């Protein structure tokens, strides 16, 4: 079989060939309308209503196509939160389901975030879907399982007008860690290993009549060799016999593309994983996955002979598709009204433009609210005497989501829109008892986001792009410094990279050095304590003091309403140790280049980068 990339079907001159186009979205996260709810302005980067116009155009070019989604479509952003609160009272379908029904999706996989609001919500949402939602490696303890796979039939048309039936099997997978990330669901479901599940299910799917198997893998692109319960299994899945096409997702990245060059088992130019056509279509409708398959007749049966794959960026001038936007207008207007609700006032601008270099007043505000809540919950209990610390990360700080993905709340009146900008996930506050040694390990994991820099390094990249900012936890209530000349202690996935002393120096509480066995209470969230998490191995046996308590968003709202007006301290919790003669570059929002720098003696603007980010030079 020959699979190549770069030729469109019209460029293949075989007159007997038959074509099928697979179109795919992934990780929509409720970006349905082309509107940035947090900035309250139209968006030219995200939104299924824009992607839909490209979908319709690419459908019209071929005689046979299939439209698939790869999961995480029900959660994300203010419209998703409002829909979750209103679903029991609403008459129509969930807005994501309404949009996907309008586009005639053929099937979707369930992603981990589709479980964020619980199984009853998920079942009610999917009850109106006119497409199957697939989860092959998930079993439920009560009630029927979600379907593992489905069969889709298409007639392939050859150049002479002859029609040839093709049965396409589509199977869905989600990360096995889903049961642990949503800890309140572990007694209701089990998520099994992706590869082991596929090894059992693919022969059954073939026996049911599938001539082509498409894997909807809500999973990142990891190594080719399978390991038990691996989170990023899309490449290992492609290695399996019987899998013909892979749609990857979960990590919000784009494949094919130059980032994947030189990795074993990956053809980053041709868009192949283990020789199979594959695509990962970004985030929020930013890209459309397009896989063109060509078939030849062999013994009267269509056989795959040629494939091209691409992740097509949705152009900024793409028009809105009224077919999708019209059924969403009521939810869109209701979301805008809800977000305009006033809750307080901030005397301090709250943005994440410089979060990765220690300056983020919004992050500190979240940590202050978490500490306030936990202190009140501990009053009168056996742990009330312990110092309470708070850990949180900048969830909107650029990275894979692009140069507009930053928190940016101006000083002045605060509304619910601003709270959603500060904290956009439906996480619940959890508190655990920790030691000073464990806090140091927690911070070492965060400090591993930085590249190692030596003296006289000039304009070296500061951040490891494989380490997402949402894993960069800052612990409020402590102070410390980071030594960039030391190697990173951990890999981005949490594995130990260097057994040396690490990077965290001068760790103090209340101006005094933190001792190894000193006890504290740490406020965090349930995702951080999932047994598969980046930080959880440190505290797997620790006593949980508050388990999945209030929603962080609700705590932040109460904290602000009680104070009405706040002024967030601007002194950073941490800083870098000097590195003589060294400078480093980091990316930020383009808007940050027009604002005062938080440390003008050590920072200077360095223009725009090629991917649209603003760039700042840090003098170390």
mmCIF file of C-alpha atoms in Angstrom, residues 32-35 37 49 79 82 90 95 98-99 320-337:
data_model
loop_
_atom_site.group_PDB
_atom_site.id
_atom_site.type_symbol
_atom_site.label_atom_id
_atom_site.label_comp_id
_atom_site.label_asym_id
_atom_site.label_seq_id
_atom_site.Cartn_x
_atom_site.Cartn_y
_atom_site.Cartn_z
ATOM 1 C CA UNK A 32 -19.207 27.097 19.240
ATOM 2 C CA UNK A 33 -19.874 30.723 18.334
ATOM 3 C CA UNK A 34 -17.030 32.780 16.893
ATOM 4 C CA UNK A 35 -16.963 34.911 20.023
ATOM 5 C CA UNK A 37 -16.638 35.517 25.833
ATOM 6 C CA UNK A 49 -19.624 28.299 13.550
ATOM 7 C CA UNK A 79 -21.464 28.835 27.639
ATOM 8 C CA UNK A 82 -24.179 27.888 31.930
ATOM 9 C CA UNK A 90 -34.049 23.682 29.234
ATOM 10 C CA UNK A 95 -25.892 23.827 22.574
ATOM 11 C CA UNK A 98 -27.518 21.319 18.678
ATOM 12 C CA UNK A 99 -24.510 22.596 16.710
ATOM 13 C CA UNK A 320 -20.000 32.343 10.007
ATOM 14 C CA UNK A 321 -22.160 29.389 9.045
ATOM 15 C CA UNK A 322 -25.740 30.398 9.768
ATOM 16 C CA UNK A 323 -26.808 26.756 9.876
ATOM 17 C CA UNK A 324 -24.755 26.368 13.079
ATOM 18 C CA UNK A 325 -25.088 29.864 14.545
ATOM 19 C CA UNK A 326 -28.887 30.106 14.350
ATOM 20 C CA UNK A 327 -29.726 27.360 16.886
ATOM 21 C CA UNK A 328 -27.131 28.805 19.277
ATOM 22 C CA UNK A 329 -28.335 32.409 19.399
ATOM 23 C CA UNK A 330 -30.520 32.037 22.488
ATOM 24 C CA UNK A 331 -27.730 30.348 24.476
ATOM 25 C CA UNK A 332 -25.241 32.929 23.182
ATOM 26 C CA UNK A 333 -27.372 35.869 24.360
ATOM 27 C CA UNK A 334 -28.106 34.212 27.695
ATOM 28 C CA UNK A 335 -24.379 33.656 28.251
ATOM 29 C CA UNK A 336 -23.582 37.297 27.518
ATOM 30 C CA UNK A 337 -26.244 38.464 29.987
#
